[in-house]
Short mmCIF file of C-alpha atoms and ligand atoms in Angstrom, two decimals:
data_model
loop_
_atom_site.label_atom_id
_atom_site.label_comp_id
_atom_site.label_asym_id
_atom_site.label_seq_id
_atom_site.Cartn_x
_atom_site.Cartn_y
_atom_site.Cartn_z
CA MET A 1 16.54 -18.25 3.54
CA THR A 2 15.72 -14.39 3.11
CA ILE A 3 13.62 -12.16 1.58
CA LEU A 4 14.00 -8.44 0.95
CA VAL A 5 11.05 -6.16 1.40
CA THR A 6 11.17 -2.56 0.11
CA GLY A 7 9.14 -0.04 1.64
CA ALA A 8 8.86 -1.96 4.92
CA ALA A 9 8.15 0.69 7.17
CA GLY A 10 5.35 2.29 5.11
CA PHE A 11 1.73 1.17 6.12
CA ILE A 12 1.06 -2.05 3.77
CA GLY A 13 4.73 -3.14 4.10
CA SER A 14 4.79 -3.13 7.44
CA ASN A 15 1.76 -4.84 8.01
CA PHE A 16 3.35 -7.37 5.43
CA VAL A 17 6.31 -8.09 7.80
CA LEU A 18 4.38 -8.15 10.84
CA ASP A 19 2.08 -10.78 9.47
CA TRP A 20 4.87 -12.91 7.98
CA PHE A 21 6.58 -13.21 11.27
CA GLU A 22 3.21 -14.54 12.46
CA GLN A 23 3.17 -17.05 10.19
CA ASN A 24 6.76 -18.31 9.89
CA ASP A 25 10.33 -17.46 11.11
CA GLU A 26 12.07 -16.99 7.21
CA HIS A 27 14.48 -13.84 7.54
CA ILE A 28 13.42 -10.58 6.41
CA VAL A 29 15.62 -7.76 5.52
CA SER A 30 13.70 -4.82 5.23
CA LEU A 31 14.50 -2.06 3.58
CA ASP A 32 13.12 1.91 3.70
CA LYS A 33 14.36 5.38 3.02
CA LEU A 34 11.67 6.33 5.71
CA THR A 35 10.44 9.58 3.80
CA TYR A 36 7.63 10.92 5.75
CA ALA A 37 5.33 8.16 5.08
CA GLY A 38 7.79 5.34 6.80
CA ASN A 39 7.96 4.90 10.20
CA LEU A 40 10.11 2.56 12.24
CA GLU A 41 7.97 2.54 15.31
CA ASN A 42 5.52 0.13 12.98
CA LEU A 43 8.20 -2.57 12.88
CA GLN A 44 8.83 -1.86 16.87
CA PRO A 45 6.97 -5.13 17.74
CA LEU A 46 10.03 -6.82 15.86
CA GLU A 47 13.01 -4.88 17.44
CA ASN A 48 14.30 -8.35 19.30
CA ASN A 49 13.59 -10.75 16.50
CA GLU A 50 16.88 -11.85 15.18
CA ASN A 51 15.13 -12.77 12.03
CA HIS A 52 14.44 -9.69 11.08
CA ILE A 53 17.04 -6.64 9.99
CA PHE A 54 16.21 -3.09 8.82
CA VAL A 55 18.26 -1.14 6.60
CA ARG A 56 17.44 2.78 5.73
CA GLY A 57 18.26 3.71 2.55
CA ASP A 58 16.68 4.04 -0.94
CA ILE A 59 15.78 1.82 -4.06
CA ALA A 60 17.42 3.79 -6.08
CA ASP A 61 20.89 3.71 -4.36
CA GLU A 62 23.11 1.29 -6.60
CA LYS A 63 25.64 0.44 -4.08
CA LEU A 64 23.42 -0.22 -1.30
CA ILE A 65 21.02 -2.15 -3.08
CA THR A 66 24.07 -4.40 -4.73
CA SER A 67 25.66 -4.66 -1.28
CA ILE A 68 22.32 -5.92 0.27
CA LEU A 69 21.69 -8.49 -2.43
CA ASN A 70 25.42 -9.61 -2.02
CA GLU A 71 25.28 -10.07 1.61
CA TYR A 72 21.98 -11.49 2.42
CA GLN A 73 21.37 -13.46 -0.91
CA PRO A 74 17.79 -12.92 -0.86
CA ARG A 75 15.17 -15.91 -2.41
CA ALA A 76 12.80 -13.33 -3.22
CA ILE A 77 11.99 -9.59 -3.48
CA ILE A 78 8.84 -7.96 -2.29
CA ASN A 79 8.63 -4.06 -3.71
CA PHE A 80 6.37 -2.04 -1.60
CA ALA A 81 8.55 1.09 -1.68
CA ALA A 82 7.06 4.22 -3.47
CA GLU A 83 5.34 7.76 -3.30
CA SER A 84 1.98 6.90 -2.76
CA HIS A 85 -0.17 9.51 -1.88
CA VAL A 86 -2.24 11.06 -5.00
CA ASP A 87 -2.99 14.45 -3.44
CA ARG A 88 0.91 14.79 -2.56
CA SER A 89 1.64 13.74 -6.43
CA ILE A 90 -0.61 16.30 -7.76
CA HIS A 91 1.12 19.15 -5.52
CA GLY A 92 4.60 17.71 -6.41
CA PRO A 93 4.80 14.92 -8.83
CA LYS A 94 8.74 14.72 -9.01
CA ASP A 95 9.59 12.54 -5.86
CA PHE A 96 6.58 10.02 -7.78
CA ILE A 97 8.91 10.14 -10.74
CA THR A 98 12.24 9.56 -9.20
CA THR A 99 11.18 7.00 -6.50
CA ASN A 100 8.44 4.80 -8.51
CA ILE A 101 9.90 5.06 -11.83
CA VAL A 102 13.69 5.83 -11.51
CA GLY A 103 13.72 3.59 -8.17
CA THR A 104 11.87 0.87 -9.74
CA TYR A 105 14.19 0.87 -12.36
CA THR A 106 17.30 1.09 -10.48
CA LEU A 107 16.00 -1.63 -8.31
CA LEU A 108 15.56 -3.81 -11.35
CA GLU A 109 18.79 -3.01 -12.79
CA MET A 110 20.57 -4.41 -9.42
CA VAL A 111 18.44 -7.34 -9.16
CA ARG A 112 18.67 -8.20 -12.69
CA ASN A 113 22.60 -8.90 -12.36
CA TYR A 114 22.22 -10.49 -9.02
CA TRP A 115 19.78 -12.90 -10.60
CA TYR A 116 22.03 -13.31 -13.66
CA ASN A 117 25.26 -14.07 -11.41
CA LEU A 118 23.11 -16.91 -9.16
CA ASP A 119 23.54 -20.72 -9.77
CA GLY A 120 21.15 -23.60 -9.76
CA GLN A 121 17.84 -23.68 -7.55
CA PRO A 122 18.75 -20.05 -6.18
CA LYS A 123 18.22 -18.93 -9.57
CA LYS A 124 15.64 -21.20 -10.63
CA LYS A 125 13.44 -20.20 -7.22
CA PHE A 126 14.28 -16.50 -7.53
CA LYS A 127 11.31 -14.25 -7.59
CA PHE A 128 10.68 -10.34 -7.76
CA LEU A 129 7.21 -9.53 -6.65
CA HIS A 130 6.34 -5.43 -7.75
CA VAL A 131 3.16 -4.62 -5.75
CA SER A 132 0.81 -2.10 -7.46
CA THR A 133 -2.56 -0.82 -7.53
CA ASP A 134 -5.77 -0.69 -9.32
CA GLU A 135 -5.25 3.02 -9.94
CA VAL A 136 -3.02 2.30 -12.75
CA TYR A 137 -6.48 1.09 -14.77
CA GLY A 138 -7.91 4.76 -14.63
CA SER A 139 -11.79 5.66 -14.05
CA LEU A 140 -14.58 2.95 -14.41
CA ASP A 141 -18.57 4.41 -15.10
CA SER A 142 -20.93 3.10 -12.88
CA ASN A 143 -21.73 0.00 -15.21
CA ASP A 144 -18.53 -0.90 -16.19
CA PRO A 145 -17.48 -4.17 -15.51
CA PRO A 146 -14.62 -4.14 -12.49
CA PHE A 147 -11.15 -4.27 -13.71
CA SER A 148 -9.57 -7.44 -14.98
CA GLU A 149 -6.10 -7.85 -15.60
CA THR A 150 -6.41 -7.42 -19.27
CA ASN A 151 -7.84 -3.99 -18.71
CA ALA A 152 -5.51 -1.32 -20.60
CA TYR A 153 -4.09 0.85 -18.68
CA ALA A 154 -5.11 4.96 -18.34
CA PRO A 155 -3.50 6.07 -15.62
CA SER A 156 -5.19 9.86 -14.27
CA SER A 157 -3.15 11.34 -11.88
CA PRO A 158 0.92 11.55 -11.57
CA TYR A 159 0.61 8.97 -8.87
CA SER A 160 -1.10 6.43 -11.27
CA ALA A 161 0.94 7.37 -13.93
CA SER A 162 4.30 6.89 -11.81
CA LYS A 163 3.00 3.30 -10.94
CA ALA A 164 2.11 2.74 -14.50
CA ALA A 165 5.09 2.85 -15.77
CA SER A 166 6.79 1.06 -12.88
CA ASP A 167 4.38 -1.84 -13.58
CA HIS A 168 5.67 -1.46 -17.73
CA LEU A 169 9.48 -1.34 -16.63
CA ILE A 170 8.63 -4.67 -14.23
CA ARG A 171 7.16 -6.61 -17.47
CA ALA A 172 9.64 -5.36 -19.75
CA TRP A 173 12.32 -6.78 -17.64
CA HIS A 174 10.24 -10.21 -17.81
CA GLU A 175 9.91 -10.25 -21.49
CA THR A 176 13.81 -9.13 -22.21
CA TYR A 177 15.80 -10.19 -19.67
CA GLY A 178 13.64 -13.06 -18.42
CA LEU A 179 13.43 -11.69 -14.90
CA PRO A 180 11.26 -13.63 -12.85
CA VAL A 181 8.84 -11.25 -11.88
CA ILE A 182 5.39 -11.19 -10.71
CA THR A 183 2.99 -7.65 -10.55
CA THR A 184 -0.11 -7.38 -7.76
CA ASN A 185 -2.76 -4.48 -8.63
CA CYS A 186 -4.77 -3.92 -5.09
CA SER A 187 -7.07 -1.80 -4.84
CA ASN A 188 -7.61 0.51 -1.82
CA ASN A 189 -6.47 -0.84 1.83
CA TYR A 190 -7.41 -0.03 5.14
CA GLY A 191 -6.23 -1.03 8.41
CA PRO A 192 -3.68 -0.55 11.48
CA TYR A 193 -0.81 1.84 10.55
CA HIS A 194 -2.20 3.53 7.75
CA PHE A 195 -0.71 7.11 7.57
CA PRO A 196 -3.62 9.53 8.79
CA GLU A 197 -3.03 11.72 5.22
CA LYS A 198 -5.64 9.46 3.50
CA LEU A 199 -9.20 9.26 3.72
CA ILE A 200 -9.96 6.67 6.32
CA PRO A 201 -7.37 7.36 8.97
CA LEU A 202 -7.94 10.94 8.23
CA CYS A 203 -11.44 10.79 9.38
CA ILE A 204 -11.43 8.63 12.19
CA LEU A 205 -8.66 11.09 14.05
CA ASN A 206 -10.44 14.61 12.73
CA ALA A 207 -13.73 13.12 14.00
CA LEU A 208 -12.39 12.55 17.60
CA ASN A 209 -10.50 15.66 17.37
CA GLY A 210 -13.67 17.42 16.52
CA GLU A 211 -12.54 18.58 13.38
CA LEU A 212 -14.35 19.00 10.21
CA LEU A 213 -14.16 15.55 8.19
CA PRO A 214 -13.40 17.09 4.14
CA ILE A 215 -15.52 15.10 1.47
CA TYR A 216 -13.96 16.06 -2.10
CA GLY A 217 -16.65 16.86 -4.37
CA ASP A 218 -19.98 15.05 -4.25
CA GLY A 219 -18.52 12.48 -2.37
CA LEU A 220 -19.94 9.44 -4.41
CA GLN A 221 -16.81 8.50 -6.12
CA VAL A 222 -16.14 4.64 -5.40
CA ARG A 223 -13.54 2.54 -3.92
CA ASP A 224 -13.22 -1.07 -3.54
CA TRP A 225 -11.63 -1.14 -0.13
CA LEU A 226 -9.94 -4.24 1.21
CA TYR A 227 -8.43 -4.87 4.91
CA VAL A 228 -4.83 -4.59 4.76
CA LYS A 229 -4.40 -8.15 6.37
CA ASP A 230 -6.02 -9.96 3.87
CA HIS A 231 -3.66 -7.75 0.81
CA CYS A 232 -1.17 -9.32 2.76
CA THR A 233 -2.35 -12.96 2.69
CA ALA A 234 -2.63 -12.58 -1.16
CA ILE A 235 0.79 -11.23 -1.54
CA ARG A 236 2.07 -14.10 0.47
CA LEU A 237 0.17 -16.62 -1.69
CA VAL A 238 1.17 -15.14 -4.91
CA LEU A 239 4.99 -15.18 -3.67
CA GLU A 240 4.83 -18.63 -3.17
CA GLU A 241 2.17 -20.12 -5.73
CA ALA A 242 1.71 -17.76 -8.92
CA ARG A 243 2.94 -18.30 -12.03
CA ILE A 244 5.53 -16.24 -13.24
CA GLY A 245 5.51 -13.25 -15.66
CA GLU A 246 1.84 -13.17 -14.33
CA THR A 247 -0.15 -10.00 -12.96
CA TYR A 248 -2.97 -10.45 -10.44
CA ASN A 249 -5.46 -8.20 -9.29
CA ILE A 250 -6.39 -7.93 -5.69
CA GLY A 251 -9.78 -6.74 -4.36
CA GLY A 252 -12.48 -7.14 -1.96
CA ARG A 253 -15.26 -6.84 -3.64
CA ASN A 254 -16.37 -4.04 -1.16
CA GLU A 255 -17.56 -1.01 -3.30
CA LYS A 256 -18.58 1.81 -1.38
CA ALA A 257 -19.04 5.47 -2.16
CA ASN A 258 -16.49 7.65 0.17
CA ILE A 259 -19.31 9.62 1.73
CA ASP A 260 -20.83 6.21 2.97
CA VAL A 261 -17.33 5.09 4.07
CA VAL A 262 -17.32 8.12 6.35
CA ARG A 263 -20.76 7.66 7.65
CA ALA A 264 -20.19 4.09 8.60
CA LEU A 265 -16.63 5.24 10.85
CA CYS A 266 -19.05 8.01 12.27
CA SER A 267 -21.49 5.41 13.44
CA ILE A 268 -19.13 2.91 14.88
CA LEU A 269 -17.32 6.16 16.75
CA ASP A 270 -20.94 7.20 17.97
CA GLU A 271 -21.01 3.56 19.54
CA LEU A 272 -17.51 3.33 20.62
CA GLN A 273 -16.81 7.13 21.95
CA PRO A 274 -20.15 9.21 22.04
CA LYS A 275 -19.34 12.86 21.73
CA LYS A 276 -20.28 14.28 25.31
CA ASP A 277 -22.30 17.01 23.84
CA GLY A 278 -24.29 13.97 22.58
CA SER A 279 -24.34 15.02 18.61
CA LYS A 280 -23.20 12.78 16.03
CA TYR A 281 -19.74 12.41 14.64
CA ALA A 282 -21.70 12.80 11.18
CA THR A 283 -22.80 16.41 11.56
CA GLN A 284 -18.83 17.17 11.35
CA ILE A 285 -19.00 16.05 7.47
CA THR A 286 -18.19 18.46 5.05
CA TYR A 287 -18.05 19.13 1.14
CA VAL A 288 -15.11 20.46 0.00
CA LYS A 289 -13.37 21.24 -3.40
CA ASP A 290 -13.04 18.32 -5.31
CA ARG A 291 -9.53 16.59 -6.41
CA PRO A 292 -8.27 17.31 -10.03
CA GLY A 293 -8.61 14.65 -12.03
CA HIS A 294 -10.40 12.58 -9.45
CA ASP A 295 -11.29 9.06 -10.78
CA LYS A 296 -15.14 8.05 -10.41
CA ARG A 297 -15.11 4.72 -9.72
CA TYR A 298 -12.32 1.94 -8.74
CA ALA A 299 -13.39 -2.02 -8.79
CA ILE A 300 -11.47 -5.05 -9.17
CA ASP A 301 -12.29 -8.43 -10.22
CA ALA A 302 -10.03 -10.73 -8.37
CA THR A 303 -11.63 -14.01 -10.05
CA LYS A 304 -8.03 -15.16 -11.33
CA LEU A 305 -6.39 -14.79 -8.12
CA GLU A 306 -9.85 -16.68 -6.27
CA SER A 307 -9.80 -19.53 -8.80
CA GLU A 308 -5.63 -20.13 -9.17
CA LEU A 309 -4.43 -19.60 -5.85
CA GLY A 310 -8.01 -20.21 -3.84
CA TRP A 311 -7.28 -16.55 -2.04
CA MET A 312 -10.56 -15.29 -0.31
CA PRO A 313 -10.35 -11.97 1.98
CA GLN A 314 -11.43 -12.89 5.44
CA GLU A 315 -12.87 -9.49 6.45
CA THR A 316 -16.02 -7.56 5.14
CA PHE A 317 -16.06 -3.88 5.11
CA GLU A 318 -18.36 -3.84 8.36
CA SER A 319 -15.77 -6.40 10.41
CA GLY A 320 -12.58 -4.36 8.84
CA ILE A 321 -13.58 -0.94 9.67
CA ARG A 322 -14.33 -1.79 12.81
CA LYS A 323 -11.31 -3.36 13.64
CA THR A 324 -9.64 -0.41 11.99
CA VAL A 325 -11.53 2.26 14.34
CA GLU A 326 -10.89 0.09 17.39
CA TRP A 327 -7.05 0.36 16.49
CA TYR A 328 -7.11 3.89 16.25
CA LEU A 329 -8.61 4.17 19.46
CA SER A 330 -6.31 2.14 21.31
CA HIS A 331 -3.50 3.40 19.45
CA GLN A 332 -3.28 7.36 20.45
CA ASP A 333 0.61 7.49 21.14
CA TRP A 334 1.23 6.12 17.70
CA VAL A 335 -1.22 8.88 16.44
CA SER A 336 0.02 11.85 18.52
CA ARG A 337 3.86 10.76 17.43
CA VAL A 338 2.63 10.32 13.34
CA GLN A 339 0.75 13.84 13.97
CA SER A 340 3.80 16.08 14.09
CA GLY A 341 6.07 17.58 11.97
CA GLU A 342 5.66 17.03 8.07
CA TYR A 343 2.05 15.46 8.92
CA GLN A 344 0.87 19.19 10.55
CA ARG A 345 2.46 20.99 7.09
CA TRP A 346 0.53 18.93 4.96
CA ILE A 347 -2.57 19.16 6.40
CA ASP A 348 -2.11 23.05 6.78
CA LYS A 349 -1.58 23.18 3.01
CA GLN A 350 -4.31 20.77 1.99
CA TYR A 351 -6.85 22.19 3.89
CA GLN A 352 -6.60 25.46 4.51
P1 NAD B 401 3.26 4.51 2.02
O1 NAD B 401 3.28 5.74 1.34
O2 NAD B 401 2.26 4.11 3.44
O3 NAD B 401 4.33 3.27 2.08
C1 NAD B 401 5.98 3.34 1.47
C2 NAD B 401 6.99 3.36 2.08
O4 NAD B 401 7.65 3.49 0.82
C3 NAD B 401 7.53 4.24 3.16
O5 NAD B 401 8.09 3.65 4.08
C4 NAD B 401 8.33 4.64 2.73
O6 NAD B 401 9.32 5.52 3.58
C5 NAD B 401 9.26 3.89 1.69
N1 NAD B 401 10.00 4.67 0.30
C6 NAD B 401 9.22 5.83 -0.67
N2 NAD B 401 10.41 6.03 -1.14
C7 NAD B 401 11.53 5.17 -0.99
C8 NAD B 401 12.62 4.73 -1.42
N3 NAD B 401 12.91 5.34 -2.89
N4 NAD B 401 13.49 3.83 -1.35
C9 NAD B 401 13.25 3.20 0.06
N5 NAD B 401 11.91 3.18 0.69
C10 NAD B 401 11.01 4.34 -0.11
O7 NAD B 401 2.50 3.26 1.05
P2 NAD B 401 1.64 2.24 1.27
O8 NAD B 401 0.23 2.47 1.31
O9 NAD B 401 2.10 0.97 1.88
O10 NAD B 401 1.88 1.21 -0.35
C11 NAD B 401 2.67 0.25 -0.62
C12 NAD B 401 2.88 -0.10 -2.11
O11 NAD B 401 1.64 -0.49 -2.19
C13 NAD B 401 2.83 1.37 -2.88
O12 NAD B 401 3.98 0.78 -3.52
C14 NAD B 401 1.49 1.74 -3.64
O13 NAD B 401 1.58 1.96 -4.58
C15 NAD B 401 0.95 0.27 -2.96
N6 NAD B 401 -0.78 -0.14 -3.06
C16 NAD B 401 -0.84 0.83 -2.23
C17 NAD B 401 -2.45 0.83 -1.69
C18 NAD B 401 -3.23 1.63 -0.74
O14 NAD B 401 -4.33 1.42 -0.87
N7 NAD B 401 -2.26 1.85 0.43
C19 NAD B 401 -3.19 0.24 -2.48
C20 NAD B 401 -2.71 -0.62 -3.65
C21 NAD B 401 -1.34 -0.39 -4.08
P1 TYD B 402 -7.23 8.52 -0.53
O1 TYD B 402 -7.12 8.01 0.76
O2 TYD B 402 -6.50 9.37 -0.89
O3 TYD B 402 -6.87 6.74 -1.66
P2 TYD B 402 -6.53 7.06 -3.34
O4 TYD B 402 -6.77 8.85 -3.79
O5 TYD B 402 -5.65 6.44 -3.78
O6 TYD B 402 -7.93 6.35 -3.57
O7 TYD B 402 -8.44 8.66 -1.20
C1 TYD B 402 -9.72 7.93 -0.99
C2 TYD B 402 -11.12 8.46 -1.76
O8 TYD B 402 -11.39 9.46 -0.90
C3 TYD B 402 -10.62 9.36 -3.02
O9 TYD B 402 -11.81 9.35 -3.88
C4 TYD B 402 -10.28 10.62 -2.68
C5 TYD B 402 -11.20 10.80 -1.01
N1 TYD B 402 -10.95 11.62 -0.05
C6 TYD B 402 -11.95 12.52 -0.03
O10 TYD B 402 -12.80 12.73 -0.18
N2 TYD B 402 -11.29 13.63 1.16
C7 TYD B 402 -10.26 13.50 1.72
O11 TYD B 402 -9.77 14.51 2.81
C8 TYD B 402 -9.23 12.32 1.23
C9 TYD B 402 -7.58 12.38 1.72
C10 TYD B 402 -9.64 11.92 0.33
#
């Protein structure tokens, strides 16, 4: 048996594939376009694993997708592939429309054709799991209840609008063509292999390099943080046990203001790698211009996933953020390779 994982060289995709092979040996075909965010080095621990195959390619490439489906006959597909950085979507939305909307559409069409031609058990058991975000629901006020699966979509950024559109396509392909789909909407992830343009790895690495820790606006925006391995566990559970055609919210019940997240990682760094001049890392915190359309608060109600499938996150924010800081401290080679080229161009454009 084989599953096809798209976006497998990115942050969550690579954590998922690595985690998968810690649990079982069912084959995975990993597909990734290797954009600036995709890094084959993330999958390097699987170099000699015969049950893992990597294919470089685009979810919008009809011929390639069809040939992968026909050759490997996957029993399921997990779609992580996306343009994922909100700030990049503000500077240039086009890639977000191309991959997140047109790419998802193309993948859906190729998969529909493949699934239509399957017979018997493979057809009956086939599943398409689409990985999405809580950002499709828009912004909460401080007293609003957390997002449930029945919240209306109200995306604010080109990123979240393109993900919302992809979720609608997934739903429509189920309602119209009967394609067996499941969608997950997860809160902000953090952990190993997180590309250092995102808040947590950016601040860990800037802190260590003696650079500013940029906080947008007043820093009081709230995100609901989930350690990436807990997200991977949820996806495996959803893949095997969730009801077809359903949506599941995934979140860690860890609501934190951005400024508190950055203070927390500064104090772990103070303990693990104190600065030579005796000052605290938090002195590097700097308030900068806010992000346009910046959502104030995200929070997830994961009751459906918890009660139907018995999922519970294993990490608290405190344990997860410590593991994350430790991972970055012990993976300096990965960091220096990732921080070259396109990453540097982005940092110059966004912060200077
Ligand atoms: P990421 O940007 O780190 O990885 C995305 C991967 O997709 C990269 O490896 C990239 O090369 C690949 N990719 C991009 N365009 C492609 C295309 N056209 N064809 C094939 N591959 C392509 O993103 P991530 O943080 O790992 O997010 C993965 C998924 O999870 C995304 O769909 C994202 O919307 C969703 N999500 C992310 C978070 C989060 O906090 N990071 C939270 C909830 C949901
Ligand atoms: P980010 O990691 O980009 O994830 P998302 O926008 O998908 O939630 O940002 C997390 C939060 O941190 C978000 O509220 C924006 C904020 N932020 C900063 O304050 N400074 C930064 O330099 C970055 C990248 C993000």
